[in-house]
mmCIF file of C-alpha atoms in Angstrom:
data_model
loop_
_atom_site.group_PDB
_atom_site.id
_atom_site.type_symbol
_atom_site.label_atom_id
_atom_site.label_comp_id
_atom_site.label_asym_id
_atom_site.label_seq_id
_atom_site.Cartn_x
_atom_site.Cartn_y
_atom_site.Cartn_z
ATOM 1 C CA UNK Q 2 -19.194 8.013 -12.628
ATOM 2 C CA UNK Q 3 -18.778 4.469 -12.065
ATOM 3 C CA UNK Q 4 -17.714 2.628 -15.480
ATOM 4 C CA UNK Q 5 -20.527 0.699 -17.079
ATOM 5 C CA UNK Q 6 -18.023 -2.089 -17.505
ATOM 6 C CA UNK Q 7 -17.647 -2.737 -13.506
ATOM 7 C CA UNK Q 8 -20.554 -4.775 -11.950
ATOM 8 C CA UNK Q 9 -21.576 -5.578 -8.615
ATOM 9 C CA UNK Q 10 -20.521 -9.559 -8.734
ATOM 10 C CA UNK Q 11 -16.530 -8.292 -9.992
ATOM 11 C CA UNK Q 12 -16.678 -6.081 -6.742
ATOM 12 C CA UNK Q 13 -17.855 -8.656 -4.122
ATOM 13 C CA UNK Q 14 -15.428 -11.483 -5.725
ATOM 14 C CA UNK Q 15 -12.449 -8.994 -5.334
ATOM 15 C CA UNK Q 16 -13.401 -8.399 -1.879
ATOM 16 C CA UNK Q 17 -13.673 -11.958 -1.085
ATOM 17 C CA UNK Q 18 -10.655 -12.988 -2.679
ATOM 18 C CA UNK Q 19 -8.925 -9.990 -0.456
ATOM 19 C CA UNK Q 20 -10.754 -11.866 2.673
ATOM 20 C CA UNK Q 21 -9.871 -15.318 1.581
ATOM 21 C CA UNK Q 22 -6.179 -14.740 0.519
ATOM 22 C CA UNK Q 23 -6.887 -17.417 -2.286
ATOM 23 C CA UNK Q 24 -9.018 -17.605 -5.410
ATOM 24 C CA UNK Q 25 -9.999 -20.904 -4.666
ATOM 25 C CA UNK Q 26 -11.447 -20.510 -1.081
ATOM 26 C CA UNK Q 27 -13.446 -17.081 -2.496
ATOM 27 C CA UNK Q 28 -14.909 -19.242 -5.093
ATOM 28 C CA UNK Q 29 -16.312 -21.699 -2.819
ATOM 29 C CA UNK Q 30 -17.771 -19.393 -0.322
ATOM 30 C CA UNK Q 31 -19.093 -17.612 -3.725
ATOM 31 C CA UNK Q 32 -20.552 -20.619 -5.140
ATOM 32 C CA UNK Q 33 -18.933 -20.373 -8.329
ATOM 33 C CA UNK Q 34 -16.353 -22.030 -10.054
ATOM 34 C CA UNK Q 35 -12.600 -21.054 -9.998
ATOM 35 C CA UNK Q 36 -11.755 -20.455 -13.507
ATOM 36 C CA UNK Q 37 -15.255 -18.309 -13.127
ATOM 37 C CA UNK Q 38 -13.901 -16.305 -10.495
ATOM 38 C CA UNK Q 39 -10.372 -15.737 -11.988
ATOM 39 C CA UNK Q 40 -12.139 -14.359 -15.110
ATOM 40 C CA UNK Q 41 -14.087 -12.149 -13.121
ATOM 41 C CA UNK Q 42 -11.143 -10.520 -11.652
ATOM 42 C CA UNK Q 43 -9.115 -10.599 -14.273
ATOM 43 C CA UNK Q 44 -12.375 -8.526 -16.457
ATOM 44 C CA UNK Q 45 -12.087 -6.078 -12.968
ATOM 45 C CA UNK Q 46 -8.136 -5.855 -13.364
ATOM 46 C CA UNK Q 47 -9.013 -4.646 -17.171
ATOM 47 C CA UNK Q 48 -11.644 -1.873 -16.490
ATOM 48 C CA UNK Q 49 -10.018 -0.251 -13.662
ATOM 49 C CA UNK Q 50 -5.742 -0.950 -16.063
ATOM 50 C CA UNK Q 51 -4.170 -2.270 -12.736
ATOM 51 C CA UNK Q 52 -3.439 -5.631 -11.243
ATOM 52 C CA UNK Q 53 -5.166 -5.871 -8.184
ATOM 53 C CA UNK Q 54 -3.269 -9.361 -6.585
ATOM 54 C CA UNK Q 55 0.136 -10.896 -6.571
ATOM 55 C CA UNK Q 56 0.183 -14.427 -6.791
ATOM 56 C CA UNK Q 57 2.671 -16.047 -3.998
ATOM 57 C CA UNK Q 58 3.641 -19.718 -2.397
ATOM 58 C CA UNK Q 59 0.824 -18.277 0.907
ATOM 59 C CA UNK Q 60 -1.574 -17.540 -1.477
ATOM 60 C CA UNK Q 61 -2.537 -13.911 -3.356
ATOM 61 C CA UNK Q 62 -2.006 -10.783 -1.750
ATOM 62 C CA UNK Q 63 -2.882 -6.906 -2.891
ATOM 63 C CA UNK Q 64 -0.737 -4.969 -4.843
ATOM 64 C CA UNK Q 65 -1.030 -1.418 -3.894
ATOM 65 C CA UNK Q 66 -3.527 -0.124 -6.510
ATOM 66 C CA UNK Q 67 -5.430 -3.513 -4.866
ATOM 67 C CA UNK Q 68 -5.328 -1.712 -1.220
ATOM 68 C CA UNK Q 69 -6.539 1.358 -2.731
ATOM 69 C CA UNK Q 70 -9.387 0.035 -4.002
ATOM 70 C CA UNK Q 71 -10.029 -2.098 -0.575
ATOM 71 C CA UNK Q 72 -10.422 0.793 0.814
ATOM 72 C CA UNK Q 73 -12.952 2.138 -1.010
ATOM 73 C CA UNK Q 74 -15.463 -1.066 -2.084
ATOM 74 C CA UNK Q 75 -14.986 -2.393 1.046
ATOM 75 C CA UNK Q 76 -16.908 0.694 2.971
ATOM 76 C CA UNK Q 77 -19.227 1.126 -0.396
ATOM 77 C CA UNK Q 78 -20.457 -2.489 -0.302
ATOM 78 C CA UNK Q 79 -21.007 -2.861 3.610
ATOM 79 C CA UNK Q 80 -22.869 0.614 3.193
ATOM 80 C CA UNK Q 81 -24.939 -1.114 0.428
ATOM 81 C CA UNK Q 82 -25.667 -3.964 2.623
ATOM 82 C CA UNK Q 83 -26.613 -1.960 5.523
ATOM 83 C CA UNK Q 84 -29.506 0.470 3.413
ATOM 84 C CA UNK Q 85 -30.886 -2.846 1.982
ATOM 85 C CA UNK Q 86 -30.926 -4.176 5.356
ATOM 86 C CA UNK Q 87 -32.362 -0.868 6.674
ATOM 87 C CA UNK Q 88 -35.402 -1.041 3.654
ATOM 88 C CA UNK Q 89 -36.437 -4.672 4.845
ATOM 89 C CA UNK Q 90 -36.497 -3.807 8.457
ATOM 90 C CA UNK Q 91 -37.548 -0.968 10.681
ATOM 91 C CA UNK Q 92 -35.081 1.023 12.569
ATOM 92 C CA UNK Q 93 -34.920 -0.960 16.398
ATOM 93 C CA UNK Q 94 -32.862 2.377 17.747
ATOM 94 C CA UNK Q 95 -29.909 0.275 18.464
ATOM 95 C CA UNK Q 96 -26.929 1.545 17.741
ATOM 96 C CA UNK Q 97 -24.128 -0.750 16.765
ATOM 97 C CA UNK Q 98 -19.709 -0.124 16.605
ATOM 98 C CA UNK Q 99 -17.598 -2.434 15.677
ATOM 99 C CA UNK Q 100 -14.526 -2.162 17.276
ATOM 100 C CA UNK Q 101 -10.885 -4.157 16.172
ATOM 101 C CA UNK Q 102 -9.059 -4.657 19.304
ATOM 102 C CA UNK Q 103 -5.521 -5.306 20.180
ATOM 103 C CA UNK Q 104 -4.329 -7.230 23.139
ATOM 104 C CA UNK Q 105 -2.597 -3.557 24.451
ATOM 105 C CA UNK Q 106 -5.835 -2.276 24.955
ATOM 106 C CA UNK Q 107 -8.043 -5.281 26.447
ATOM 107 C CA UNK Q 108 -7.737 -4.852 29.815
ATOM 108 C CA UNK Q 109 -7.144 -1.079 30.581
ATOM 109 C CA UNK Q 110 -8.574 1.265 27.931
ATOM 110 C CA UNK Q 111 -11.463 -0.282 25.951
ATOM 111 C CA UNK Q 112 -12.930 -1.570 29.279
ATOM 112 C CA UNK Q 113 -12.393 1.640 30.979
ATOM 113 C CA UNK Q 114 -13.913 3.619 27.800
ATOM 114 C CA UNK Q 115 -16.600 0.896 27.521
ATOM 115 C CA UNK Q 116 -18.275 1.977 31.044
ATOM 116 C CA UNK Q 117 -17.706 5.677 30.505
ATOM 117 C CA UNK Q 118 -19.356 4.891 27.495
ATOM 118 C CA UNK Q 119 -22.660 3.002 28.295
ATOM 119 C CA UNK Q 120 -22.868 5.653 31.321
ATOM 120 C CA UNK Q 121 -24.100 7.970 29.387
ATOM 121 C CA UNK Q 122 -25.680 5.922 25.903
ATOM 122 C CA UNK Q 123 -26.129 2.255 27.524
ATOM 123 C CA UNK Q 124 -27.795 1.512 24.254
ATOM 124 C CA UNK Q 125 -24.742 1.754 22.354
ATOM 125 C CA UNK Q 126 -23.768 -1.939 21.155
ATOM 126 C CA UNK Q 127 -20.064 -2.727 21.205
ATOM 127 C CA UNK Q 128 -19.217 -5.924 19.011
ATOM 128 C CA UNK Q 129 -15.301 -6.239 19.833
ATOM 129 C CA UNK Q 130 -13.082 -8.749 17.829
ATOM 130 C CA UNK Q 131 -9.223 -9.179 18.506
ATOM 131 C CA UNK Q 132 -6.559 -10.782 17.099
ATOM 132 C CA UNK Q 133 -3.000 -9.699 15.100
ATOM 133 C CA UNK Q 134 -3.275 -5.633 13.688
ATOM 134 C CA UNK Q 135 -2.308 -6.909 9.887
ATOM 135 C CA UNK Q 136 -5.753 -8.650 10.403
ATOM 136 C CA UNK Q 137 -8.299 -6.326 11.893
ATOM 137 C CA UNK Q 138 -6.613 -3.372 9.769
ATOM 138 C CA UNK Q 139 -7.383 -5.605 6.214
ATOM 139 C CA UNK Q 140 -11.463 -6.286 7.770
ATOM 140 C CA UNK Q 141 -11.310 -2.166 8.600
ATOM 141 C CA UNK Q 142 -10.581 -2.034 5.155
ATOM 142 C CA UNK Q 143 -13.212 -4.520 3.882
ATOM 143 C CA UNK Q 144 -15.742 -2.414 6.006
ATOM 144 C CA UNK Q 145 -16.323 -5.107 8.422
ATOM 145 C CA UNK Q 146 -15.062 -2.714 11.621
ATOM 146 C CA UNK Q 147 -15.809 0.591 12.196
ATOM 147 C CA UNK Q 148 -12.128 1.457 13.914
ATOM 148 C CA UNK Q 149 -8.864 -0.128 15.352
ATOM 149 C CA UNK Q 150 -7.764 0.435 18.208
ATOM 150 C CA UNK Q 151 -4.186 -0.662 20.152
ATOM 151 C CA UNK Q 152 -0.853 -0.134 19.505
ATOM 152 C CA UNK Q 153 -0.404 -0.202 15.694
ATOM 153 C CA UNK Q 154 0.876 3.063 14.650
ATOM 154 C CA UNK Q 155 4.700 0.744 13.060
ATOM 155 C CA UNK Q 156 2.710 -1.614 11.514
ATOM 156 C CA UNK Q 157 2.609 -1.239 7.528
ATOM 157 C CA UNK Q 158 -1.314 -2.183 6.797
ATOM 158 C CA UNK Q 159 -1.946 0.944 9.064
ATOM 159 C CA UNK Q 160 -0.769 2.976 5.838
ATOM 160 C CA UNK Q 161 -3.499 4.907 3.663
ATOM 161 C CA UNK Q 162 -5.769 4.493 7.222
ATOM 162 C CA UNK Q 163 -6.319 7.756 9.962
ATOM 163 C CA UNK Q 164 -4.522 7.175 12.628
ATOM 164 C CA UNK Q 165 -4.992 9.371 15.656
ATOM 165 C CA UNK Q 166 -2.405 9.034 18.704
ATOM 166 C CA UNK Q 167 -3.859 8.888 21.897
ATOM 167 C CA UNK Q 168 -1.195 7.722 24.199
ATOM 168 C CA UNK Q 169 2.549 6.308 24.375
ATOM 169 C CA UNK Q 170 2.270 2.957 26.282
ATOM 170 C CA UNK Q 171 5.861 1.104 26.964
ATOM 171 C CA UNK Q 172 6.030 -2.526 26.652
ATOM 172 C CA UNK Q 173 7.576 -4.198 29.563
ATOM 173 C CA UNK Q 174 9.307 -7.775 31.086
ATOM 174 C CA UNK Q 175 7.574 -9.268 33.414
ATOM 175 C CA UNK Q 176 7.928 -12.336 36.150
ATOM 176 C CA UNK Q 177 5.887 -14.090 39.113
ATOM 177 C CA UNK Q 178 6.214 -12.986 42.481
ATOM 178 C CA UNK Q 179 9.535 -14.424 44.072
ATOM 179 C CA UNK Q 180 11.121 -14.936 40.647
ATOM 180 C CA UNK Q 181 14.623 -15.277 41.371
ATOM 181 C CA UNK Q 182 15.200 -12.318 39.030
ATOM 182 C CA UNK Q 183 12.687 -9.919 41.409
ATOM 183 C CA UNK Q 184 15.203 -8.876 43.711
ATOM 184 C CA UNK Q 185 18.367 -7.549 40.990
ATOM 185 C CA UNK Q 186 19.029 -4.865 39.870
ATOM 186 C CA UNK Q 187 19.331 -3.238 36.484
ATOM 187 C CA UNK Q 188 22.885 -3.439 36.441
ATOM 188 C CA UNK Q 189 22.758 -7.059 37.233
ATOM 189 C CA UNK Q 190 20.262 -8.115 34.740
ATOM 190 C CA UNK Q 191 22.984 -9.169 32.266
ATOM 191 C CA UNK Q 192 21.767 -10.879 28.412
ATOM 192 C CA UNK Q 193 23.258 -13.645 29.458
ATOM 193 C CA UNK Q 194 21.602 -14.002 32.761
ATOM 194 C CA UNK Q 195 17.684 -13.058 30.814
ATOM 195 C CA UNK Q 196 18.882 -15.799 28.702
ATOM 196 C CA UNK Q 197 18.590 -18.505 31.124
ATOM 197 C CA UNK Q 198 14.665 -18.376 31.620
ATOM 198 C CA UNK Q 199 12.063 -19.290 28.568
ATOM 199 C CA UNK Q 200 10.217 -16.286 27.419
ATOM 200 C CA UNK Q 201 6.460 -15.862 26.450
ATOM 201 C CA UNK Q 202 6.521 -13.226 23.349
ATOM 202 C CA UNK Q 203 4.078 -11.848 20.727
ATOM 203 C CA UNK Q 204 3.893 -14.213 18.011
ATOM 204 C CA UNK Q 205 5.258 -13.055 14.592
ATOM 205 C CA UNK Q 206 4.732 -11.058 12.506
ATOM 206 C CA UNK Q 207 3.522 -8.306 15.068
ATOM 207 C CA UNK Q 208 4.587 -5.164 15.710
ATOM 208 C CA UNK Q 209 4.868 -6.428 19.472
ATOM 209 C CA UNK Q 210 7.490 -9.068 18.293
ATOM 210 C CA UNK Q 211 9.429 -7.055 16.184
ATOM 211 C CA UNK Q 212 10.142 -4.803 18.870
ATOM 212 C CA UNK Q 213 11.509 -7.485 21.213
ATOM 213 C CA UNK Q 214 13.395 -9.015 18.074
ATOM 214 C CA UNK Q 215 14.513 -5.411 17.962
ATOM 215 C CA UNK Q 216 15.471 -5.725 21.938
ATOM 216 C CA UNK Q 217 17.594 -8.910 21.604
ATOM 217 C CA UNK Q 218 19.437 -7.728 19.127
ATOM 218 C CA UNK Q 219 20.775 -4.750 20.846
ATOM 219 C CA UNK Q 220 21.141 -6.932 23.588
ATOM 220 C CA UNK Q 221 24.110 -8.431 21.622
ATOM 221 C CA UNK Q 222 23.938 -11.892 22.736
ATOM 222 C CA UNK Q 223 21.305 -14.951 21.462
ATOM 223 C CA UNK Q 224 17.660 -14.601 21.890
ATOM 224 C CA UNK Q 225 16.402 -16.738 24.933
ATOM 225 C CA UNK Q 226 14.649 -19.868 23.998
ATOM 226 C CA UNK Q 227 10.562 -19.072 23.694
ATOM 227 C CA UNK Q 228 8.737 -21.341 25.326
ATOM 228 C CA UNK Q 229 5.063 -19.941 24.830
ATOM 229 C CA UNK Q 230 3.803 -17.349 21.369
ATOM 230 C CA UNK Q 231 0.552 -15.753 21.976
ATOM 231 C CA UNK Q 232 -1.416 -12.835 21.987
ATOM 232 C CA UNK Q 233 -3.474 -14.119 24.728
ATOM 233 C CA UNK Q 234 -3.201 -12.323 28.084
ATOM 234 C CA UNK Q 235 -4.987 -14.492 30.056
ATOM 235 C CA UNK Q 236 -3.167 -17.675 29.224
ATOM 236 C CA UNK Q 237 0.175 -15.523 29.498
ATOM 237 C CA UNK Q 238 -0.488 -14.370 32.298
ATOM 238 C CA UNK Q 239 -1.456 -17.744 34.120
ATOM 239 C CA UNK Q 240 1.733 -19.497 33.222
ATOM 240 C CA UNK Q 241 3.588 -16.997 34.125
ATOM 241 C CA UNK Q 242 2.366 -17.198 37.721
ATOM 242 C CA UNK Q 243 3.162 -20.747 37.037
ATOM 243 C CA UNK Q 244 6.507 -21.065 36.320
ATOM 244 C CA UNK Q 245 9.741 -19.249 35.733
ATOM 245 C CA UNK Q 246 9.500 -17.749 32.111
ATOM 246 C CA UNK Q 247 9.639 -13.772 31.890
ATOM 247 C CA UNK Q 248 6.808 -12.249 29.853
ATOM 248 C CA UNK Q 249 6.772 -9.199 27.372
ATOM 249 C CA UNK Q 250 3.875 -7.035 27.866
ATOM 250 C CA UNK Q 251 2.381 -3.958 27.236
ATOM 251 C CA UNK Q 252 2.261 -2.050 30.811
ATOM 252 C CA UNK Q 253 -1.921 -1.450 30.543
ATOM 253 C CA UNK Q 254 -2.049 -5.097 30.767
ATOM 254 C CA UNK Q 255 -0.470 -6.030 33.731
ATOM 255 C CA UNK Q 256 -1.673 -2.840 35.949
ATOM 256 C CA UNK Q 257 -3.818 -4.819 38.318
ATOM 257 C CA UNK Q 258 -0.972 -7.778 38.164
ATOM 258 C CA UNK Q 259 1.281 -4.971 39.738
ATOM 259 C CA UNK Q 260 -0.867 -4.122 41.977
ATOM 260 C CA UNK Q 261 -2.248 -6.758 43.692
ATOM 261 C CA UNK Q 262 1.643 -8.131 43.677
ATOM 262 C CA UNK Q 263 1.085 -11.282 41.869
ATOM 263 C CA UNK Q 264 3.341 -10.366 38.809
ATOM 264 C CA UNK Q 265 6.933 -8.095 39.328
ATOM 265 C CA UNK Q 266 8.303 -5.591 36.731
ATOM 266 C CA UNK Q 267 11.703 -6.308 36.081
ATOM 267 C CA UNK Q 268 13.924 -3.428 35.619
ATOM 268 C CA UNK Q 269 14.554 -4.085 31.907
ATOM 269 C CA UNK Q 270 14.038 -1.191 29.295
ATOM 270 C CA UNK Q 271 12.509 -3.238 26.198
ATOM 271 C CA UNK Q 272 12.392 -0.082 24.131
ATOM 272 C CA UNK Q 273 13.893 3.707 24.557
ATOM 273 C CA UNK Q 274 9.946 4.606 23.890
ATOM 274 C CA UNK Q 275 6.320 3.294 24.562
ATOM 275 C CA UNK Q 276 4.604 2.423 21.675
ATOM 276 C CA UNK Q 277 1.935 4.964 19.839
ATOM 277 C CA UNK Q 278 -1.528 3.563 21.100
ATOM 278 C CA UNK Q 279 -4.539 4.702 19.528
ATOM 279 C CA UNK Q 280 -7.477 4.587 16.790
ATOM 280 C CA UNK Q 281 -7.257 3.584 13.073
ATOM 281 C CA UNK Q 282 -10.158 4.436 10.707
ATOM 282 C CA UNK Q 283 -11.067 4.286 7.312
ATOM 283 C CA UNK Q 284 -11.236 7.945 6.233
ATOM 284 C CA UNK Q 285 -13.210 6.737 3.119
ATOM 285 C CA UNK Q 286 -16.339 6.323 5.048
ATOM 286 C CA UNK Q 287 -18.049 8.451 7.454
ATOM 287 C CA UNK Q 288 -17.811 7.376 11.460
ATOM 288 C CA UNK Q 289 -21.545 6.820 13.129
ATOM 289 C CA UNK Q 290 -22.646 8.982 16.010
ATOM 290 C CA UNK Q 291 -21.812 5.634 17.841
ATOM 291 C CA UNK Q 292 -18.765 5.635 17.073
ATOM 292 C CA UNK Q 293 -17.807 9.099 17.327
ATOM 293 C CA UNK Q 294 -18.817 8.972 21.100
ATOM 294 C CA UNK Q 295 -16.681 6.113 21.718
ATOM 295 C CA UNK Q 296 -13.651 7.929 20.351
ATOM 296 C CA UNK Q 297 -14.784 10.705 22.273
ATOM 297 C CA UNK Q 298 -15.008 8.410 25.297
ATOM 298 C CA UNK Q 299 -11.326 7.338 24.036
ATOM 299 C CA UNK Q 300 -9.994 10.914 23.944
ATOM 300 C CA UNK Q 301 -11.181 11.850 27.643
ATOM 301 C CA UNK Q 302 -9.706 8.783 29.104
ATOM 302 C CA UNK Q 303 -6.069 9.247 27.262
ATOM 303 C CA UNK Q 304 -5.667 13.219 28.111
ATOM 304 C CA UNK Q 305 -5.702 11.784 31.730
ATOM 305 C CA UNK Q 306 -2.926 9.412 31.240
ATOM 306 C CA UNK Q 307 -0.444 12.210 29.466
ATOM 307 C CA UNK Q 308 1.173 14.304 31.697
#
């Protein structure tokens, strides 16, 4: 039973804290005042006898007994919202997922699974947002996406989630066509020689960049300068074909590159293994039909990538 002592207004300013990362931005966007919303936590942090945020120079972040219970309200209060919403209006037989996805995905899988998809149910609704893992795994958490999908099976907010594999996807070094790299070999691809062009990289702190951190430092010699961070691949990808920096990306993104010859794979082994690419979920809350077709969808289309 849910202690008498716990209301809805403690739950909704811990959630918006965990959203804002500060107790001052929550209490703005809550219309209260800060010493109002520190009490309120702090009368949360006594009912359920844990401390729910550390206090840093960045702002708050969870403590684990916080993450624990993000994972619960989070789903509980969006479920709330959606029955009130479903009382005031009448069903329109639209059925909504909202997806989290990374840039590994974008181009190859979600597209691919998004027309298998609306093949069969073309009134299935996909509302995508991207960006870094850490963030779309804290708003699966908050209830605000139904799944995560990409490459995110190292990073450490996937913890306490479902993760199921669906694929191993490499990440690789790319360059425009006639790159004065294009025509060596892997034996001549020395440190020293990759060190002479500007790279475009992942931006910390991804998973993505901490594997190609991991790469120079086997590499023994001093990371190349970085000329360009982002998890863009269309702005990647453009100066690229513009200029002479080499490019870390993950292979599904650069298929059609390959193809139509406009990009080059250099023969350059950024890890000894792909990357485990596949679908995050918060176990806490039931999946909609919706959403378990799209996974389904998801499935069909990775069994034909494995050997």
């Amino acid at each position: 039973m849910l202690s008498p002592r716990i209301k809805l207004r403690h739950l909704q300013a811990f959630l918006e804290v965990a959203r804002q990362r500060s107790f001052a931005r929550a209490a703005d966007t809550l219309a209260i005042t800060q010493p109002a919303m520190s009490k309120t936590i702090r009368e949360l942090e006594e009912a359920v006898a844990a401390s729910l945020f550390e206090r840093g120079p960045r702002g708050v972040t969870l403590t684990p007994s916080g993450m624990a219970l993000l994972r619960h309200a989070g789903p509980a209060i969006n479920l709330l919202q959606e029955g009130l919403a479903a009382v005031r209006q009448p069903a329109s037989g639209e059925a909504v997922v909202r997806i989290g996805a990374l840039s590994t995905v974008e181009e190859g899988l979600l597209p691919q699974a998004a027309q298998a998809l609306h093949e069969r149910f073309p009134e299935i609704r996909l509302k995508v947002h991207s960006g870094p893992s850490a963030y779309l795994l804290s708003q699966l958490g908050l209830g605000e996406l139904d799944l995560v999908l990409g490459r995110m099976s190292e990073a450490r907010e996937s913890r306490g989630f479902s993760f199921e594999h669906l694929y191993h996807e490499p990440l690789v070094l790319m360059a425009r066509a006639g790159h004065a790299l294009a025509c060596l070999t892997r034996a001549q691809l020395s440190a020293d020689l990759l060190g002479d062009y500007p790279w475009v990289v992942p931006p910390a702190p991804t998973t993505l960049r901490e594997q190609v951190e991991r790469f120079w430092v086997e590499q023994g010699g001093p990371p190349p300068p970085i000329t360009l961070e982002t998890l863009s691949l269309t702005l990647s990808r453009r100066y690229v074909q513009r200029t002479d920096a080499l490019w870390v990306a993950p292979l599904d993104a650069v298929r059609s590159d390959l193809a139509e010859g406009s990009l080059v794979r250099l023969p350059v082994d950024i890890e000894a293994h792909g990357g485990s690419v596949g679908v995050c979920i918060n176990a806490t809350r039931a999946l909609s039909p919706a959403a378990e077709r799209l996974i389904e969808q998801l499935r069909d289309l990775a069994g034909q990538r494995d050997p």
